[in-house]
Short mmCIF file of C-alpha atoms in Angstrom, two decimals:
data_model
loop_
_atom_site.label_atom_id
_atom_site.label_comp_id
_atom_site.label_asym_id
_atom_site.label_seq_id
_atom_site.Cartn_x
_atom_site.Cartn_y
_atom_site.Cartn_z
CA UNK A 1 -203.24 -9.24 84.26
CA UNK A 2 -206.00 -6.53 83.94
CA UNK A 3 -206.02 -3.15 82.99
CA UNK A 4 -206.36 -0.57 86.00
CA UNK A 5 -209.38 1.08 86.04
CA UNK A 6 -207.30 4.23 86.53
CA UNK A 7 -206.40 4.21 82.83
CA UNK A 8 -207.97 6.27 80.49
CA UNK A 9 -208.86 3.59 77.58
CA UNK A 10 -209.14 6.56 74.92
CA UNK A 11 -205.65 7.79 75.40
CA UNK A 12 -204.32 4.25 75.51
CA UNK A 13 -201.87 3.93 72.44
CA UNK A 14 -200.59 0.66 72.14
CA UNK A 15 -202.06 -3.12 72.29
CA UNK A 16 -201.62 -4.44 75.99
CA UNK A 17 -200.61 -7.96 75.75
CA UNK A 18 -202.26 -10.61 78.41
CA UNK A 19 -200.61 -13.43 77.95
CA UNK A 20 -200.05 -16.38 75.42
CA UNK A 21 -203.48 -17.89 74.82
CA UNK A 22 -204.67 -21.21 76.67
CA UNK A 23 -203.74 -24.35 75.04
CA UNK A 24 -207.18 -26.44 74.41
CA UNK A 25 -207.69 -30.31 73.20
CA UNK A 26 -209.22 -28.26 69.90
CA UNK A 27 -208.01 -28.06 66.68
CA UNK A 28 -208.67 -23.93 66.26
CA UNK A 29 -206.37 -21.55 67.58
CA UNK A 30 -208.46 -17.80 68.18
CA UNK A 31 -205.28 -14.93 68.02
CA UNK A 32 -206.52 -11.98 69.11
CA UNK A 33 -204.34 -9.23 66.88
CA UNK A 34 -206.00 -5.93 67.69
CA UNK A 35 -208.03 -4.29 69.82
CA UNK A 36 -210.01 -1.41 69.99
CA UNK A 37 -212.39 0.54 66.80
CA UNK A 38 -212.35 3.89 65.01
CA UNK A 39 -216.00 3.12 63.73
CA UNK A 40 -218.25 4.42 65.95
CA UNK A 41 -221.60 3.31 64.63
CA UNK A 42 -224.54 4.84 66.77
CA UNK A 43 -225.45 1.82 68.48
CA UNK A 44 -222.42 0.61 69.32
CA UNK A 45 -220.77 1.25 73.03
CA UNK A 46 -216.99 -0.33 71.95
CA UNK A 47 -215.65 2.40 70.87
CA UNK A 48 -216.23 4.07 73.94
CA UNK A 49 -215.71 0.89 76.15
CA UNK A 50 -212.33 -0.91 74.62
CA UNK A 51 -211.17 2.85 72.76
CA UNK A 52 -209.19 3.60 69.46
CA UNK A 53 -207.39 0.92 67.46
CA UNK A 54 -204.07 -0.96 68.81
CA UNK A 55 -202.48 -3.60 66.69
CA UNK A 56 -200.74 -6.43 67.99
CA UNK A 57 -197.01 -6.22 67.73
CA UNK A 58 -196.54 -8.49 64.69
CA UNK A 59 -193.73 -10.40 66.07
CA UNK A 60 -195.21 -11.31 68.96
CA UNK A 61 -198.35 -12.61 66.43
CA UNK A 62 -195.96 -14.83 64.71
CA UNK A 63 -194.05 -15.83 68.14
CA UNK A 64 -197.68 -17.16 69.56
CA UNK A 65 -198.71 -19.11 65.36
CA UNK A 66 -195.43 -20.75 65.87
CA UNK A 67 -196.35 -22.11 69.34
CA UNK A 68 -199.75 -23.29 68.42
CA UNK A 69 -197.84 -24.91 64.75
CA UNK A 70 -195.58 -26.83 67.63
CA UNK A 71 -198.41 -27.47 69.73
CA UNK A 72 -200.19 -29.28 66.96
CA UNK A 73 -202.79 -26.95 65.75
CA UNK A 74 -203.56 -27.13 62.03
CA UNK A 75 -206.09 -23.96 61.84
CA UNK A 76 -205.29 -20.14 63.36
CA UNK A 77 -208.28 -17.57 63.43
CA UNK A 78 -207.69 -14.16 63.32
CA UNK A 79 -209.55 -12.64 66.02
CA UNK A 80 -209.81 -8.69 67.32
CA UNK A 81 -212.91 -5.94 67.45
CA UNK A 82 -211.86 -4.46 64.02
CA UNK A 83 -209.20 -6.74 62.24
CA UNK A 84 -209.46 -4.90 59.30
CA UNK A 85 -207.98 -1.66 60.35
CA UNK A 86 -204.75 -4.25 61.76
CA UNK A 87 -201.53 -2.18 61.34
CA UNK A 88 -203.18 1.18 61.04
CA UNK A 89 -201.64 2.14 64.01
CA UNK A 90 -197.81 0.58 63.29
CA UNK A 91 -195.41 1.45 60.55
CA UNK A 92 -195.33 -0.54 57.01
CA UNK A 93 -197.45 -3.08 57.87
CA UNK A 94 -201.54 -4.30 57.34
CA UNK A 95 -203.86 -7.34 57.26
CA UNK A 96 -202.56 -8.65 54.43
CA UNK A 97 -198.94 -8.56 55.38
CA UNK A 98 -199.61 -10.57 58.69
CA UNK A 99 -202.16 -13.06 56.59
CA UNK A 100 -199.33 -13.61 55.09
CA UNK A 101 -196.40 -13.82 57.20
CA UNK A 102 -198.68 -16.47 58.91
CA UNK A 103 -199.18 -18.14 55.69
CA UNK A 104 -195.44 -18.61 55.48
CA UNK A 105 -195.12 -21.34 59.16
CA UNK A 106 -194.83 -24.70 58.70
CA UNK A 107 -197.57 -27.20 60.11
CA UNK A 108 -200.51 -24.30 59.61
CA UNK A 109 -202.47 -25.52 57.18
CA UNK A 110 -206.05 -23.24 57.45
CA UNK A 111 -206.15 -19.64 58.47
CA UNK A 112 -209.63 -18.08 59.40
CA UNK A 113 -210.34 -14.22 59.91
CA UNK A 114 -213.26 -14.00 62.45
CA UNK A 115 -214.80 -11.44 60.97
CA UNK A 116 -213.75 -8.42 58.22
CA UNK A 117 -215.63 -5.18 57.33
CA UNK A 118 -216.98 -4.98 53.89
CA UNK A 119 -215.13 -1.95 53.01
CA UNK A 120 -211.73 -3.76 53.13
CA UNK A 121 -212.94 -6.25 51.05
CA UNK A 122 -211.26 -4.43 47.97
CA UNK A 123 -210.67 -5.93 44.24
CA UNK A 124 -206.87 -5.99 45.47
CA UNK A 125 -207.19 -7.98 48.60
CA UNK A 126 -209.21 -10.58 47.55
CA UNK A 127 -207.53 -11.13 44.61
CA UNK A 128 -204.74 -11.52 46.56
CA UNK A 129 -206.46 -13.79 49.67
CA UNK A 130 -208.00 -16.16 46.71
CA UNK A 131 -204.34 -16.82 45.93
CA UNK A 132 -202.82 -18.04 49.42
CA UNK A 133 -204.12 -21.63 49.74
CA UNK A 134 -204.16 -21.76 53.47
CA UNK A 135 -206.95 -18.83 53.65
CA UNK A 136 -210.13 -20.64 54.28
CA UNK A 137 -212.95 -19.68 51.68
CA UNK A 138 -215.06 -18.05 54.54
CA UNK A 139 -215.64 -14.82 55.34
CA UNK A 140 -217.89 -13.17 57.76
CA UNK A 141 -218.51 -9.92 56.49
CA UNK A 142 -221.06 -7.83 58.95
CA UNK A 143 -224.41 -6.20 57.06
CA UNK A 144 -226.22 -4.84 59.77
CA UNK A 145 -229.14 -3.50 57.57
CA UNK A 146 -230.36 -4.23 53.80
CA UNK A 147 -231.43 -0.91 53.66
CA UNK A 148 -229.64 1.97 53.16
CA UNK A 149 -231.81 4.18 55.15
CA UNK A 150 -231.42 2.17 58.14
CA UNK A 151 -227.36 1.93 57.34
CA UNK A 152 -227.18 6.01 57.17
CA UNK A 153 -229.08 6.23 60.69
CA UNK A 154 -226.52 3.37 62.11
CA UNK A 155 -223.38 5.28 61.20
CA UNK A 156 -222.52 2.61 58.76
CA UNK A 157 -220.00 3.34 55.85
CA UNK A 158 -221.47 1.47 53.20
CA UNK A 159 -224.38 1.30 50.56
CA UNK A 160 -225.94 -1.71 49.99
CA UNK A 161 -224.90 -1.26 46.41
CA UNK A 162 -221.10 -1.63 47.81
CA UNK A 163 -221.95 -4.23 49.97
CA UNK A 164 -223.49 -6.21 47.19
CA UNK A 165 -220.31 -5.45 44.61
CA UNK A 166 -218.39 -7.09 47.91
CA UNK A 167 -219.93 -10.37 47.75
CA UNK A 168 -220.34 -10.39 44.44
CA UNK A 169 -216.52 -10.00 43.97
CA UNK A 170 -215.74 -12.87 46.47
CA UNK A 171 -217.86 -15.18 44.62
CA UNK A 172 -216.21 -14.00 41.35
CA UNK A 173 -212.61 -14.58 42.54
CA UNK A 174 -213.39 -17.74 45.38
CA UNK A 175 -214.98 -21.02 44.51
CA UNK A 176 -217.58 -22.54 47.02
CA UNK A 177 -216.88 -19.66 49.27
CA UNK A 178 -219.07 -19.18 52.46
CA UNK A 179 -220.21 -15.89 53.46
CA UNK A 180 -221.68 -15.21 56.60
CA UNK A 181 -223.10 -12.10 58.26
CA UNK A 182 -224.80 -10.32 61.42
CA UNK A 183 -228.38 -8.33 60.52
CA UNK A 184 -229.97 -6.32 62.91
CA UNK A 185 -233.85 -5.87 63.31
CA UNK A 186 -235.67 -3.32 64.77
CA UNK A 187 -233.28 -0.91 64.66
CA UNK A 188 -234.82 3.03 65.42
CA UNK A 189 -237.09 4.36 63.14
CA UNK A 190 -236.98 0.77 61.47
CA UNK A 191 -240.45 0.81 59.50
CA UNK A 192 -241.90 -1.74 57.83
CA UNK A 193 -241.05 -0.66 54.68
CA UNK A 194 -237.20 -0.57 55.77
CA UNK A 195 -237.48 -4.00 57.00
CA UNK A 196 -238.93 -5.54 53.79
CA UNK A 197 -235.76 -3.72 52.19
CA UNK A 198 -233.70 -5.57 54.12
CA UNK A 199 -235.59 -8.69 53.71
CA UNK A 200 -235.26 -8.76 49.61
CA UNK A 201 -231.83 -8.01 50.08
CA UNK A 202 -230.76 -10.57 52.34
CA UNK A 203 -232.95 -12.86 50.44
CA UNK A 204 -231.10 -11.78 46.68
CA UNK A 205 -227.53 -13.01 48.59
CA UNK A 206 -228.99 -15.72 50.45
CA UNK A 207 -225.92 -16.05 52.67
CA UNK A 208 -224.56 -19.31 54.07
CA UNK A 209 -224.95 -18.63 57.62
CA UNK A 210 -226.67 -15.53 59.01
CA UNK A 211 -226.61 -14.21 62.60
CA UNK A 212 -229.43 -12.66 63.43
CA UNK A 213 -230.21 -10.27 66.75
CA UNK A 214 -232.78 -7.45 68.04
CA UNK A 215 -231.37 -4.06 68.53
CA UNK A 216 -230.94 -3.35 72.22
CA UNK A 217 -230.56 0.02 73.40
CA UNK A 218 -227.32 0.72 75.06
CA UNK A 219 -226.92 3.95 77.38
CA UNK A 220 -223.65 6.35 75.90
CA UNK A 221 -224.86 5.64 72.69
CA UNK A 222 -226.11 7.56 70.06
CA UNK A 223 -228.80 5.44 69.07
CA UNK A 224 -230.55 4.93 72.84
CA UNK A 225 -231.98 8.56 72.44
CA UNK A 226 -233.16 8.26 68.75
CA UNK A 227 -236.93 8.76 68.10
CA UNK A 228 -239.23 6.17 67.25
CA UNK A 229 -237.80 2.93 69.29
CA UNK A 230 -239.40 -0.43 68.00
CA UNK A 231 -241.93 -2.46 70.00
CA UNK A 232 -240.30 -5.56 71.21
CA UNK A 233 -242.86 -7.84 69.31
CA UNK A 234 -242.44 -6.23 66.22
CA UNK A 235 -238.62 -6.81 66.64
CA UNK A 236 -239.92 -10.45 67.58
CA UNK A 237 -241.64 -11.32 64.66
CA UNK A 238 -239.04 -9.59 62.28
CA UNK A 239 -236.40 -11.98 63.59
CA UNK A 240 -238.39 -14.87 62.90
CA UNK A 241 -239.11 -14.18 59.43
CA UNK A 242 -234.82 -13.52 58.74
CA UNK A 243 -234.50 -16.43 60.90
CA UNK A 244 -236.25 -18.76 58.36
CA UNK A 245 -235.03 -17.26 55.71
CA UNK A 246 -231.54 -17.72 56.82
CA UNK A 247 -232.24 -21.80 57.43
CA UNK A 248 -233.41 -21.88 54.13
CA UNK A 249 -230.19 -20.38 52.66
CA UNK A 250 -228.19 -22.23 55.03
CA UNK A 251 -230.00 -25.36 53.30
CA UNK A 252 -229.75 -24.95 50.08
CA UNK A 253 -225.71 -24.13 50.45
CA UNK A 254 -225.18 -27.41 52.17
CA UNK A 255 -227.42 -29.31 49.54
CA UNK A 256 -225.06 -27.81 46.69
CA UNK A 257 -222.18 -30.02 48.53
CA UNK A 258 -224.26 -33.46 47.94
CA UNK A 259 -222.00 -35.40 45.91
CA UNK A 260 -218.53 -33.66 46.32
CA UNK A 261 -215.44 -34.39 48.29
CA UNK A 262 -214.83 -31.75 50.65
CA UNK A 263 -211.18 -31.80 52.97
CA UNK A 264 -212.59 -32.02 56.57
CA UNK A 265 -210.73 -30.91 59.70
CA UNK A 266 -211.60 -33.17 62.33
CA UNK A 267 -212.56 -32.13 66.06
CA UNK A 268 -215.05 -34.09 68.20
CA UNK A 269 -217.46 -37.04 68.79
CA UNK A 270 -221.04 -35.51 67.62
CA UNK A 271 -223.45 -35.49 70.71
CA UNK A 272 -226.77 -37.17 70.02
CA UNK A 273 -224.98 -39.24 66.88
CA UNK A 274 -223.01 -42.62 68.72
CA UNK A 275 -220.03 -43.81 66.45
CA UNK A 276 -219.71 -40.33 64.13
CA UNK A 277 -217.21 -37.89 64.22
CA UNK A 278 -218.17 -33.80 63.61
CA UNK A 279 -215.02 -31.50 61.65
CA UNK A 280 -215.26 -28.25 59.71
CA UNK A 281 -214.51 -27.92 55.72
CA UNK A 282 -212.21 -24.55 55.34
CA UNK A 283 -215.50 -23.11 54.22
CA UNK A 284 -217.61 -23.72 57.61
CA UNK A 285 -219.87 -26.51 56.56
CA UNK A 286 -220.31 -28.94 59.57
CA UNK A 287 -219.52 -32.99 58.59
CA UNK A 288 -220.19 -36.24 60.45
CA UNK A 289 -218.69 -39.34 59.47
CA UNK A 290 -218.27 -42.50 61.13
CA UNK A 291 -215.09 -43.17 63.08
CA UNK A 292 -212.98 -43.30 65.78
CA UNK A 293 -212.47 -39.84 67.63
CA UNK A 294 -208.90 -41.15 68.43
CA UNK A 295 -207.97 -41.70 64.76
CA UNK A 296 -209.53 -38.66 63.54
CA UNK A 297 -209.50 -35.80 66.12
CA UNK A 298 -206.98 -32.98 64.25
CA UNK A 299 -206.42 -34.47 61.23
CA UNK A 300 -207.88 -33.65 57.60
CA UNK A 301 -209.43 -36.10 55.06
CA UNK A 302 -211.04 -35.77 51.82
CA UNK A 303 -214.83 -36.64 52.70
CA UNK A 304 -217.94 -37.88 50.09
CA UNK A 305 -220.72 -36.13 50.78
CA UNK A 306 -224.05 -38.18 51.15
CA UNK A 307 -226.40 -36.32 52.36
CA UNK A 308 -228.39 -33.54 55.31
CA UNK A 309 -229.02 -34.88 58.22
CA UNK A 310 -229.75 -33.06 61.70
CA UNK A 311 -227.21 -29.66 60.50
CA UNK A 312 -224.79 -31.85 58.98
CA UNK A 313 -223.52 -32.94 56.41
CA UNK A 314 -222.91 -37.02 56.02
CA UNK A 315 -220.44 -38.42 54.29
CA UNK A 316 -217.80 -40.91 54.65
CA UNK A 317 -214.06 -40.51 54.38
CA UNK A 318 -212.09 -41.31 51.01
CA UNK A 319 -209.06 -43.24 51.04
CA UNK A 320 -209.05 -45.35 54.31
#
């Protein structure tokens, strides 16, 4: 099914559905549950290319978990352009009340948001998210910009003073959590000065996992007609230096595992690695063990940690 090219996507008011998702050999289930953003940062073209916010119908969300639970799957991931503003658009319901409708189906035992907006990320909600058990301790939670100048000019809604009391509060209230993010370099008007903002303050969180991408100017933006564009090597060598900070943070949060039994979802053989098997902990760290893909693929077991090697972490399993 696709949506006629006749339709106006602004005026379009409600979610279009397309379809119960493919059924894979994985162990993740992606559930799209809304569509569409209200944000409009300047360099962004969704807005303008998917249009205004539609939730999901939250039956219909339930209707497809309860498939995948039959199916087999053991982790759901919450999936949409703006997942946070879920419900906005629908009577007496939000995020949290899906999160935890879903939390409610038997044979579900992780659920994953894709990605969440700092904002959202209130003393409330994740008080209440540390409390559901199935919630996996990761969150990706988008930056952008460790400078506030650079965050004003990209339409962002946030200080990095509130984005810093944000992951501050999920390491306060979540144990061994991972946080991930996206950072942007060589944003307009970027200086030097800007960047090495950004670069302390990525550096003072040292996040898990950190995504890291040039600005690219996008026509029906704001942003493509802003003065003073960044030279493409300067953009370059800015993404190397976050880059190697980020697999130096990525490092040192697998190293702090060494020594502790994680649970371990498994999913496939490792390439490159004959005789292990690779899973995901709830909190996105990567683990190879030896085994048999057959005996392992979509289960969970407690794993030792041994040690890094090659992006993973080795262990072997407990109890077999």
């Amino acid at each position: 099914q696709k949506l006629s090219v006749v339709n106006n996507i602004m005026t379009q008011k409600e979610y279009e559905e397309f379809g119960v998702t493919a059924y894979t050999e994985r162990t993740r289930a992606y559930i799209k549950i809304q569509d569409g953003c209200n944000q409009y940062c300047t360099y962004c073209i969704i807005p303008y290319a998917r249009g205004p916010v539609r939730s999901r119908d939250p039956k219909k969300v339930l209707d497809e978990v309860k498939r995948f639970a039959d199916s087999g799957y053991k982790e759901i991931v919450l999936t949409g352009i703006h997942i946070a503003s879920y419900g906005k658009d629908l009577k007496n319901i939000g995020l949290l009340d899906i999160i935890k409708m879903i939390h409610e189906i038997d044979g579900i035992k992780r659920i994953r948001l894709s990605s969440i907006e700092p904002t959202f990320l209130t003393e409330e909600f994740v008080k209440e998210i540390a409390n559901l058990p199935k919630m996996c301790r990761h969150y990706h939670v988008s930056l952008q910009s460790g400078c506030d100048e650079t965050l004003k000019r990209m339409g962002r809604r946030y200080t990095t003073k509130e984005y810093k009391s944000v992951i501050d509060r999920l390491r306060e209230y979540i144990k061994d959590v991972a946080i991930t993010t996206d950072v942007m370099v060589g944003f307009p008007g970027e200086t030097e000065e800007e960047f090495l903002k950004t670069y302390k303050f990525v550096e003072e969180i040292c996040f898990s996992k950190m995504h890291v991408f040039k600005y690219s100017r996008r026509k029906g933006t704001r942003a493509y007609n802003f003065p003073n564009q960044v030279a493409n090597h300067i953009k370059e060598d800015r993404s190397k230096k976050l880059i190697e900070l980020s697999n130096r943070c990525e490092y040192k949060f697998m190293e702090s595992f060494i020594g502790k039994t994680l649970e371990v979802l498994f999913e496939q053989p490792v390439k490159n690695m004959e005789g292990y098997v690779e899973g995901l902990t709830d909190n996105y760290l990567s683990i190879a063990v030896k085994g048999d893909i057959k005996l392992l693929r979509n289960e969970i077991f407690p794993v030792k940690i041994k040690e890094i090697k090659d992006n993973f972490l080795i262990g072997e399993i407990e109890g077999i």
